[in-house]
Tab-separated table of C-alpha atoms and ligand atoms in Angstrom:
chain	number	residue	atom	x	y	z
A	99	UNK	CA	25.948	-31.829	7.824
A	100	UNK	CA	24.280	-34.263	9.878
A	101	UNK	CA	24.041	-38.027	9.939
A	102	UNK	CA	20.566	-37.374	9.997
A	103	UNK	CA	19.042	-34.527	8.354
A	104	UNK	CA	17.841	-31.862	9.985
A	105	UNK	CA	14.558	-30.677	8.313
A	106	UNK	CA	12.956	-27.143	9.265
A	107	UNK	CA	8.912	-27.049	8.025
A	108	UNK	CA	7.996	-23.305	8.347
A	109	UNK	CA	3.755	-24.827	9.154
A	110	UNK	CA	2.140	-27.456	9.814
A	111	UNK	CA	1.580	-29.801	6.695
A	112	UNK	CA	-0.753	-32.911	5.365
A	113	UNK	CA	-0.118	-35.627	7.396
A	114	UNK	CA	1.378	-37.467	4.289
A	115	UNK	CA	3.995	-35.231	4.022
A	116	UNK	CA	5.146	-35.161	7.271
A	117	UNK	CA	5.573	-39.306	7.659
A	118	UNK	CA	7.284	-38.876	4.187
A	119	UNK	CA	9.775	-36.847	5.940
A	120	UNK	CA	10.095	-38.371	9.021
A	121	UNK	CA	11.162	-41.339	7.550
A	122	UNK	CA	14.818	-40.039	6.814
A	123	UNK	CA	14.476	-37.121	9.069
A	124	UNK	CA	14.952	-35.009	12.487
A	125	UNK	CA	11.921	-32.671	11.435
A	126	UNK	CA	11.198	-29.698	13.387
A	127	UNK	CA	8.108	-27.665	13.011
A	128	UNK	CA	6.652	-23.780	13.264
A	129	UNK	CA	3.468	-24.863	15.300
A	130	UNK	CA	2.046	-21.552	14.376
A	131	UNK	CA	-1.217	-20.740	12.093
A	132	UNK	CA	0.915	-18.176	11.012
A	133	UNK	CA	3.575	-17.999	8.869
A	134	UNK	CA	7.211	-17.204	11.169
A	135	UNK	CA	8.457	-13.650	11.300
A	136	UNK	CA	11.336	-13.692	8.885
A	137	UNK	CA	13.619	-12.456	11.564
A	138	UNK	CA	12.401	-16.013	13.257
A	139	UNK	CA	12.451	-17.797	10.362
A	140	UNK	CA	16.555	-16.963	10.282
A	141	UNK	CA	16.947	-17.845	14.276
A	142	UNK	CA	15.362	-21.161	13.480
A	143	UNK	CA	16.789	-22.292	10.298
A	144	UNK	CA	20.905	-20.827	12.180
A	145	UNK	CA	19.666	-22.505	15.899
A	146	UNK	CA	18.637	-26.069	14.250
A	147	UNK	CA	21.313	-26.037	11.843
A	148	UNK	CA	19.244	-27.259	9.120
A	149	UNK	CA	20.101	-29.077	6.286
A	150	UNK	CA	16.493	-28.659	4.571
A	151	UNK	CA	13.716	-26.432	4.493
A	152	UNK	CA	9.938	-26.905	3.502
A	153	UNK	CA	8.779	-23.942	2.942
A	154	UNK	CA	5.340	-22.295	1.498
A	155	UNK	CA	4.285	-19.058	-0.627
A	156	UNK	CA	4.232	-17.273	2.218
A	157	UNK	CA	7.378	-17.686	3.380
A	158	UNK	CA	10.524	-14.842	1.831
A	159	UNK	CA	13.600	-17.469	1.240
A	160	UNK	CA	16.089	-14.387	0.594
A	161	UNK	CA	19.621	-15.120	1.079
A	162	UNK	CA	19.964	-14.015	5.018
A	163	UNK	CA	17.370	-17.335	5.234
A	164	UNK	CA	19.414	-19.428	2.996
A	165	UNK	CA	22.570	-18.491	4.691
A	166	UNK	CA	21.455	-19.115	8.464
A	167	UNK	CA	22.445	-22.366	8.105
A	168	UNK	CA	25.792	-23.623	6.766
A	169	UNK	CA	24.690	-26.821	6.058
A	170	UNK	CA	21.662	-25.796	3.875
A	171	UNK	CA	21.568	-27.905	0.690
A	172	UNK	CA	17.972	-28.444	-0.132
A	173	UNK	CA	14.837	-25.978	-0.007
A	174	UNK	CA	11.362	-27.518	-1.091
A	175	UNK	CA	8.114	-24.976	-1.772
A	176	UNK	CA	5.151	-26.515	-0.963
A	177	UNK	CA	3.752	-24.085	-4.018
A	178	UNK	CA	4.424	-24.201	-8.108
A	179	UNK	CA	5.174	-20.627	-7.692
A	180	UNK	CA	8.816	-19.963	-6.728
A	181	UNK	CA	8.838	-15.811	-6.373
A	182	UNK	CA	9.510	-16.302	-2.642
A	183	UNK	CA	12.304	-17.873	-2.940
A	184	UNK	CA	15.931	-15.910	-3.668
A	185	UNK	CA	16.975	-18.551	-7.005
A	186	UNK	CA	20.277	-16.346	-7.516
A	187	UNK	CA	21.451	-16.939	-4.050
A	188	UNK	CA	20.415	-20.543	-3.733
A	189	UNK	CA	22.170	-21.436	-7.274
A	190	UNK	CA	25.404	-20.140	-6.194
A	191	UNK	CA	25.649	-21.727	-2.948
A	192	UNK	CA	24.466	-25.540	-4.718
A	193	UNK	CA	21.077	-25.462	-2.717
A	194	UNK	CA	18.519	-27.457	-4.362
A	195	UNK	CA	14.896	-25.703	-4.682
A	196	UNK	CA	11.781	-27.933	-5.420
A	197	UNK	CA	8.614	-27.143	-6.169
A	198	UNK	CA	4.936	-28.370	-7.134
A	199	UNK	CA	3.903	-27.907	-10.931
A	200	UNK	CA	1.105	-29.576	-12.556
A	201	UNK	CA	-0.442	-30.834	-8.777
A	202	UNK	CA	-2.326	-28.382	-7.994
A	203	UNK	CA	-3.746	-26.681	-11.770
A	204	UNK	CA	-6.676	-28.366	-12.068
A	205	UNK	CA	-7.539	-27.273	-8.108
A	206	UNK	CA	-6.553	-23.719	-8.829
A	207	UNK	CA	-8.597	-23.937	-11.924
A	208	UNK	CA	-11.615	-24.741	-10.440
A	209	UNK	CA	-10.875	-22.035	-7.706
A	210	UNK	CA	-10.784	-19.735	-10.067
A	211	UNK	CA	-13.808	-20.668	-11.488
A	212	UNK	CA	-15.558	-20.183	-8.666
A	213	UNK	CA	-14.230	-16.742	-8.128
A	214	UNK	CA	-15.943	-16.102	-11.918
A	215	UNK	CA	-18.792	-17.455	-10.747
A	216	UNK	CA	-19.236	-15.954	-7.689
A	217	UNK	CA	-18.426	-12.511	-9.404
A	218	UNK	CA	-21.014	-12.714	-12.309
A	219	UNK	CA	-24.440	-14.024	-10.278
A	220	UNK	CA	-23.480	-11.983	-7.196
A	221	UNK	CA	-23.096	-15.251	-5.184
A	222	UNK	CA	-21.585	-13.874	-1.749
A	223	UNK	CA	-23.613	-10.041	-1.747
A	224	UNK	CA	-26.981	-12.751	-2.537
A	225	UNK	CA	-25.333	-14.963	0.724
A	226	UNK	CA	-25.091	-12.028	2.634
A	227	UNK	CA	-28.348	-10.327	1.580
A	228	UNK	CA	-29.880	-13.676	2.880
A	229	UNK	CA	-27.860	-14.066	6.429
A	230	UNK	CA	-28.297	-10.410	7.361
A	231	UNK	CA	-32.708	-10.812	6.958
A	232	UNK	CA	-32.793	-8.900	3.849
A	233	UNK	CA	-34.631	-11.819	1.686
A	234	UNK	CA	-38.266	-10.469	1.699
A	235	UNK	CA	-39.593	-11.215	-1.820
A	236	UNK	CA	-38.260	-12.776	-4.757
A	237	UNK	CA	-37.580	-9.408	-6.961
A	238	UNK	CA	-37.587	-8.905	-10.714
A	239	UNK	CA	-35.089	-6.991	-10.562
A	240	UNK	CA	-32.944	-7.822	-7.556
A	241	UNK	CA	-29.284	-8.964	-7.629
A	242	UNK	CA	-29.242	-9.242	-11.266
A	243	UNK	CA	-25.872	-10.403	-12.401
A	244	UNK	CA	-23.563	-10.998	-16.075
A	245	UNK	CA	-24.034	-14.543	-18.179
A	246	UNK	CA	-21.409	-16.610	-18.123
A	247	UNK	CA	-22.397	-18.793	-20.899
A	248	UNK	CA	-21.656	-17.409	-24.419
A	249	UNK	CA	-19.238	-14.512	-22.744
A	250	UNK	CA	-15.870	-13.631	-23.858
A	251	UNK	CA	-13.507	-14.863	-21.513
A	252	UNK	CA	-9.454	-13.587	-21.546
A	253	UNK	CA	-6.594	-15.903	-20.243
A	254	UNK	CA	-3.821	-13.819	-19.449
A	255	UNK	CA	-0.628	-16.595	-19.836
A	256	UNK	CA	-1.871	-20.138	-20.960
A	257	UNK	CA	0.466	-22.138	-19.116
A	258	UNK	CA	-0.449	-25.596	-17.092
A	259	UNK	CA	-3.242	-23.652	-14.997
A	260	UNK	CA	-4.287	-21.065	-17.583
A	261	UNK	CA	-5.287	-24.384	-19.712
A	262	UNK	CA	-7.007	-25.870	-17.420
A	263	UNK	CA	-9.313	-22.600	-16.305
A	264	UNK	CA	-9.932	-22.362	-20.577
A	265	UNK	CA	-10.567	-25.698	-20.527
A	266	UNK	CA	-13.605	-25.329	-18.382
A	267	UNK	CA	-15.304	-22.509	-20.832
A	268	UNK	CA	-16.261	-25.446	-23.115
A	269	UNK	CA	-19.246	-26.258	-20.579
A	270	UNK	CA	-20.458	-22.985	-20.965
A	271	UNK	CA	-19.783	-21.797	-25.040
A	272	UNK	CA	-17.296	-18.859	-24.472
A	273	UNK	CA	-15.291	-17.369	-26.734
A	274	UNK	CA	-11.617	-17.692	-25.579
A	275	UNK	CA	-9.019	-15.139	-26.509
A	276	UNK	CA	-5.457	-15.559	-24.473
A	277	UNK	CA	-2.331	-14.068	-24.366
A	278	UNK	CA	1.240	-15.602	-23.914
A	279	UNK	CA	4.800	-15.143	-24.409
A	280	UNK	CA	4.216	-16.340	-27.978
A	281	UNK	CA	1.516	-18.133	-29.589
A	282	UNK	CA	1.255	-21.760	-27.747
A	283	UNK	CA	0.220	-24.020	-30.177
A	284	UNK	CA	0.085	-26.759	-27.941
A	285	UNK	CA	-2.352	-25.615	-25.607
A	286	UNK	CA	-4.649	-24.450	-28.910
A	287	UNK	CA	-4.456	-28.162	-30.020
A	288	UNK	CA	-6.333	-29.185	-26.089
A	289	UNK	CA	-8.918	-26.725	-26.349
A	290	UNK	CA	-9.263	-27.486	-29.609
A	291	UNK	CA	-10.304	-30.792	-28.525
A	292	UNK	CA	-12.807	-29.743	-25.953
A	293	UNK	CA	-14.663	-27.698	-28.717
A	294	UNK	CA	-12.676	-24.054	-27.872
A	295	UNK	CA	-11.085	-22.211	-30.222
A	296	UNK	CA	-8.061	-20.176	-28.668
A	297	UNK	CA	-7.483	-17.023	-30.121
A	298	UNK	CA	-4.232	-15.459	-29.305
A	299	UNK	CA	-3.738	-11.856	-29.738
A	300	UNK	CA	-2.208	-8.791	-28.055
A	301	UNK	CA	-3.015	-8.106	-24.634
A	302	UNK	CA	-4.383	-4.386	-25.199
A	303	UNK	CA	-6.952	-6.468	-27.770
A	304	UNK	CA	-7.662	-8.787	-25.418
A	305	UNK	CA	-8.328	-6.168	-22.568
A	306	UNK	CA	-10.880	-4.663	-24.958
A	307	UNK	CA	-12.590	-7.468	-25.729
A	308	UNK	CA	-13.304	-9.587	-22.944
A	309	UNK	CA	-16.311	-9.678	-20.635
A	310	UNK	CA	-13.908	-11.996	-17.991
A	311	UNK	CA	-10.216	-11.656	-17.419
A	312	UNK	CA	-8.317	-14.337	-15.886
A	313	UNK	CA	-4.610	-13.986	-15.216
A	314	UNK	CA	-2.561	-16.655	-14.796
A	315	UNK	CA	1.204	-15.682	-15.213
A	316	UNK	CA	3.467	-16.307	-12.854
A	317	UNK	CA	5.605	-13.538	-10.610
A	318	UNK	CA	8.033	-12.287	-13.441
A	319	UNK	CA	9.885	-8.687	-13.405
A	320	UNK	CA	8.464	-8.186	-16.502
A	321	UNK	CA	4.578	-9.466	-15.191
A	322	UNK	CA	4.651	-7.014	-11.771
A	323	UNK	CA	2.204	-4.173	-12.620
A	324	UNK	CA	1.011	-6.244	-15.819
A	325	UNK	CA	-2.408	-4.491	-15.070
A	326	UNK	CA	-2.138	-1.395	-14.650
A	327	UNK	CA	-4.379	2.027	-14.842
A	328	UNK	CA	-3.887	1.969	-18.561
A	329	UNK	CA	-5.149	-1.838	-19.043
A	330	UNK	CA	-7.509	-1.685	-16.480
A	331	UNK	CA	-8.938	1.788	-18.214
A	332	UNK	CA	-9.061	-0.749	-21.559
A	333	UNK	CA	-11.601	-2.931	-20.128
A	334	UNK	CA	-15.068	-2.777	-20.188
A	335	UNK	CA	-16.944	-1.389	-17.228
A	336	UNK	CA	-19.291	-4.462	-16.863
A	337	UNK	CA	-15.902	-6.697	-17.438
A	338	UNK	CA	-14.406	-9.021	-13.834
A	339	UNK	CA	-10.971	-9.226	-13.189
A	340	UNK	CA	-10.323	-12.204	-11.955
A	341	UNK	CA	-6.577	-13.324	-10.245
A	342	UNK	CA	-5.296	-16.383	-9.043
A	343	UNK	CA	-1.998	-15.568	-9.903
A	344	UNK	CA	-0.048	-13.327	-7.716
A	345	UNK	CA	-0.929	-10.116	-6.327
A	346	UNK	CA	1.730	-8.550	-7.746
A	347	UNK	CA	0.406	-9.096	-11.089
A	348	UNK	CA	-1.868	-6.113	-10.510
A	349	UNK	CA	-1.049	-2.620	-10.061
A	350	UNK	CA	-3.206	-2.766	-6.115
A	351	UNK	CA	-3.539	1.722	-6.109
A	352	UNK	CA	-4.856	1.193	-9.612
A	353	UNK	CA	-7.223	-1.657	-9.101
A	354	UNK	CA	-8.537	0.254	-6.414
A	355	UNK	CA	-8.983	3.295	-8.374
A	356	UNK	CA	-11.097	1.103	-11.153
A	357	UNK	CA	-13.001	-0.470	-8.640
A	358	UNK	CA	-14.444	3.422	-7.636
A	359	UNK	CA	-14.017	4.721	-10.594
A	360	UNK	CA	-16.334	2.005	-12.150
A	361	UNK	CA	-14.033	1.599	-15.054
A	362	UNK	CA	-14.522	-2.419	-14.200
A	363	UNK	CA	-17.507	-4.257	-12.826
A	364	UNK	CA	-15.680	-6.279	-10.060
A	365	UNK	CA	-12.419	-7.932	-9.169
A	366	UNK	CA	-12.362	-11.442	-7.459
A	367	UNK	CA	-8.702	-11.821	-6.252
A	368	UNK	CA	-7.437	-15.027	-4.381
A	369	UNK	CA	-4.261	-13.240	-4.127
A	370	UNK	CA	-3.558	-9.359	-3.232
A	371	UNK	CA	-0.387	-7.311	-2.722
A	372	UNK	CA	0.265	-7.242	-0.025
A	373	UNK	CA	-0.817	-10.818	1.283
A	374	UNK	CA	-2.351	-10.862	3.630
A	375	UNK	CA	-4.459	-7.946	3.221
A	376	UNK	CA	-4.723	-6.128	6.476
A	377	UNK	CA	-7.980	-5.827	7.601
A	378	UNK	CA	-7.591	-1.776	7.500
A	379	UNK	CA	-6.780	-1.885	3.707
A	380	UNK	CA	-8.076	0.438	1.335
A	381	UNK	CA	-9.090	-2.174	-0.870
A	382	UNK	CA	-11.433	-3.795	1.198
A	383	UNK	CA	-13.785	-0.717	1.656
A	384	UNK	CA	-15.432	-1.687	-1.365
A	385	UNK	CA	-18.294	-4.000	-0.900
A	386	UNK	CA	-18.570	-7.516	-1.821
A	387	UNK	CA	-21.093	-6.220	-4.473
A	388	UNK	CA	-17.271	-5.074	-6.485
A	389	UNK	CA	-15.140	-7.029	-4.356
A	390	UNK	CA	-14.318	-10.677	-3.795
A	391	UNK	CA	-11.623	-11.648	-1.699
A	392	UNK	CA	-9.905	-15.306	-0.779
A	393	UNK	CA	-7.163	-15.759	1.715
A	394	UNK	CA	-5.370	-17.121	-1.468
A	395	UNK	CA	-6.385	-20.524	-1.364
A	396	UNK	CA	-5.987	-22.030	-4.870
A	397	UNK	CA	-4.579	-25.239	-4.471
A	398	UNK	CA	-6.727	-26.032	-0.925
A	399	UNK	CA	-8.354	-28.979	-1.194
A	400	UNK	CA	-8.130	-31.779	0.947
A	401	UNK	CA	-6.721	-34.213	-2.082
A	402	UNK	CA	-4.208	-31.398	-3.904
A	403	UNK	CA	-2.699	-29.988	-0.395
A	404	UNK	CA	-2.194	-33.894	0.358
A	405	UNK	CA	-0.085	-34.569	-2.685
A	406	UNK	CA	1.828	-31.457	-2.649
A	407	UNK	CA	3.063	-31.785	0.661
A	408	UNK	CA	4.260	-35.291	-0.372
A	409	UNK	CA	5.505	-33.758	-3.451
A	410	UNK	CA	7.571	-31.313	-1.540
A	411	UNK	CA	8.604	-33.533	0.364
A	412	UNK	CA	10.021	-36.082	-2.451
A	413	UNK	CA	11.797	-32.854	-3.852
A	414	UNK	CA	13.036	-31.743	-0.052
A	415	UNK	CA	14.842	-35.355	0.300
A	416	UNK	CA	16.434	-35.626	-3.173
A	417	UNK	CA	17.961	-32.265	-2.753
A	418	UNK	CA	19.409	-33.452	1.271
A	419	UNK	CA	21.146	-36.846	-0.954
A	420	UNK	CA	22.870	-34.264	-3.579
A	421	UNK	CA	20.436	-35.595	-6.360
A	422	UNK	CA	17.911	-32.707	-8.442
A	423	UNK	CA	14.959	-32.483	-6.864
A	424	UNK	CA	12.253	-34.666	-9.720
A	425	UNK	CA	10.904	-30.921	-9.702
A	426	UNK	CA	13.353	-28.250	-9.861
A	427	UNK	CA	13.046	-24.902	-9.655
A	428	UNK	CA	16.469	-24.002	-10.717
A	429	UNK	CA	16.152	-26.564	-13.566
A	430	UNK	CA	12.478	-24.698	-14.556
A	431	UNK	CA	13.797	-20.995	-14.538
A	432	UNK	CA	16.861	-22.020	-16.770
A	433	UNK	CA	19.662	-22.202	-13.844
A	434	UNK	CA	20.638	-25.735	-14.806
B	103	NAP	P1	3.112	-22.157	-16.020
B	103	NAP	O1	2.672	-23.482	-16.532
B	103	NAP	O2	4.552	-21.797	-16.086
B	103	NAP	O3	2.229	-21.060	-16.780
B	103	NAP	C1	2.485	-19.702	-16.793
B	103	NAP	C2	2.500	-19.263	-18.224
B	103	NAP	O4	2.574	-17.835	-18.291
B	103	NAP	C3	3.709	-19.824	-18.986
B	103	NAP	O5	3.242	-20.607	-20.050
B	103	NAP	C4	4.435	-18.570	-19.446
B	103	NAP	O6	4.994	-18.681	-20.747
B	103	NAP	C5	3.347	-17.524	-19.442
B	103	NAP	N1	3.879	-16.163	-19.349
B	103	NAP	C6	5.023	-15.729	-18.748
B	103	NAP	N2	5.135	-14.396	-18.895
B	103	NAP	C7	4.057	-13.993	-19.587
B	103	NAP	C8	3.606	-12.720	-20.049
B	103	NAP	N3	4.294	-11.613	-19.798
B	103	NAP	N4	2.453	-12.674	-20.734
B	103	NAP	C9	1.732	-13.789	-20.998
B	103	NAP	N5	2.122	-15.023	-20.606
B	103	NAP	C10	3.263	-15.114	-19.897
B	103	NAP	O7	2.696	-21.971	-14.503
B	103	NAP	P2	1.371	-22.509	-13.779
B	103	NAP	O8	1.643	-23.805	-13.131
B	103	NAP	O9	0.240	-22.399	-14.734
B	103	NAP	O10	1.238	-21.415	-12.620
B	103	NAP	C11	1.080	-20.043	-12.923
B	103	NAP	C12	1.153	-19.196	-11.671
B	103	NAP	O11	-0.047	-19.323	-10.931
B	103	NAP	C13	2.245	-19.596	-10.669
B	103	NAP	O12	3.505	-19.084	-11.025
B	103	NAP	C14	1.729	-19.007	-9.378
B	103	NAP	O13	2.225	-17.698	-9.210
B	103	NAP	C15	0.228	-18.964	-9.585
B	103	NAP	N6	-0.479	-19.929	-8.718
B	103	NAP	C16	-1.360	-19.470	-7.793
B	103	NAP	C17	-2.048	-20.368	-6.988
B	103	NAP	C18	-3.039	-19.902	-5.950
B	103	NAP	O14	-3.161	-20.537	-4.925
B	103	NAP	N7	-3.764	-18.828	-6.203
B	103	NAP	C19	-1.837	-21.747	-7.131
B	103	NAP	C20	-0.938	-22.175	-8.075
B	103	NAP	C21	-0.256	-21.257	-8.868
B	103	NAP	P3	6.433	-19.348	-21.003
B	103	NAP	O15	6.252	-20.788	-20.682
B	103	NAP	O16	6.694	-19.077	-22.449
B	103	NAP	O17	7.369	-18.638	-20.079
């Protein structure tokens, strides 16, 4: 343990962030664009001793990480999602893990809104149509995409960011059917509110019916492979798939088999298994006509990334002075 604490950031962050930790902190940074090699990501966190790290989705926190350093008491993920991080191993060695809930929904709402967007009026194959010389007339019967407005949209877990996505349907008259680990009445009474009417039912009726499917559960054992062949083979073949939650989520050989197969109209995926997806992967043979792919930027605007990095690091300094982090991990997924 050092007089000052040593603080490892695995990227570089919002400026806020960083003069939030520097004001109690040695900080030491992976200069990178890309995330460090986990095998580097150990070296660092064992050379520099560290008694915090801020760390990111993208970085694997398993316990060879968490046990480079022996003075390791605090872990902060600049992320609401927590998957990454090895909870078992940090709980029994007293690390504190922070993360950033309720920052960043509304941002990865509207993401994902684009993403439906984009997917039902053809937005990027139109874009590219137009960049690669291809816009000769206006066509009757060119580029013709799905309505939006007065669709049947799906909300696969209708947690903090599954609420807000529903929340936006009101501006364009869906019908909202959701699915969750049991009815959440709470979440009815806000759409209610704005107008929508939440159905919940069973996630084979819910596959059936919808025209768009938005998931929105978090990286569970019992969500990997939620969407398989079978509930993919449910949907309807003009139905998107749209995923801002985790890769993982979706069974990837089976997506890929709907997406030639035609047993769905097109996926728009902000996050893909694995992340990120090599530029060789089968996946991305399909054009942009079926396929829409983001570097899994949810939460990336200039305001959201700002506050979670402060955020992160609020939680990152609580957990180096032995207090709980004012967002807990271990405290969220029932540790404490
Ligand atoms: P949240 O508030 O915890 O919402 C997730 C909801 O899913 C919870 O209400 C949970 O119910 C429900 N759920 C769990 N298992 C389910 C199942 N099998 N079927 C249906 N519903 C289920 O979390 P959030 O803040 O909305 O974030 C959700 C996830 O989005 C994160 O975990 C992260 O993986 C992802 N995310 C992605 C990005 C991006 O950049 N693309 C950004 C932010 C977050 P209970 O409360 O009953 O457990």
């Amino acid at each position: 343990m050092h007089d000052t604490p040593r603080v490892y950031v695995t990227r570089q962050i919002p400026q806020a962030g960083m003069e939030r930790l520097e004001e109690e902190c040695d900080v030491f940074v992976w200069d990178e664009p890309t995330a460090p090699p986990r095998d580097r990501l150990v070296e660092r966190v064992a050379d520099l001793r560290v008694d915090g790290l801020f760390c990111n989705v993208a970085d694997t926190v398993d316990e060879a990480v968490i046990d480079a350093s022996p003075d390791l008491r605090s872990i902060a993920t600049m992320s609401v999602g927590y998957d990454h991080i090895d909870l078992d191993a940090a709980a029994e060695r007293d690390v504190a893990v922070g993360h950033t809930p309720g920052v960043l929904s509304e941002t990865t709402a509207d993401l994902g809104w684009a993403l439906l967007m984009a997917a039902a009026r053809r937005v990027v194959e139109a874009d590219q149509q137009v960049h690669d010389g291809e816009w000769t007339a206006w066509g009757p019967t060119i580029l013709l995409g799905r309505d939006v407005h007065d669709a049947t949209l799906g909300v696969v877990g209708l947690g903090r960011i599954g609420t807000a996505f529903a929340r936006r349907a009101a501006g364009f008259d869906m019908d909202v059917l959701y699915t969750h680990t049991s009815r959440n009445e709470a979440a009815e009474a806000e759409l209610a509110s704005y107008g929508i009417d939440a159905e919940h039912c069973t996630l084979t009726e819910l596959l059936e019916r919808v025209d768009f499917l938005s998931l929105q559960v978090p990286l569970l054992e019992e969500t990997e492979g939620l969407i398989g062949e079978e509930e993919l083979r449910l949907m309807d073949d003009e139905a998107v798939l749209v995923n801002t939650a985790r890769g993982e989520v979706v069974d990837t050989d089976a997506l890929d088999a709907a997406l030639e197969n035609d047993w769905i109209r097109h996926a728009a995926l902000d996050v893909t298994d694995p992340e990120p997806l090599p530029p060789t992967h089968s996946l991305l043979r399909h054009a942009p006509e079926k396929l829409t792919v983001t570097p899994h930027i949810g939460s990336a605007s200039i305001e959201t990334r700002s506050e979670m990095a402060v955020m992160t690091a609020t939680n990152l300094l609580a957990g180096l002075r032995d207090e709980r982090p004012p967002h807990s991990a271990l405290a969220d997924a029932g540790y404490e």
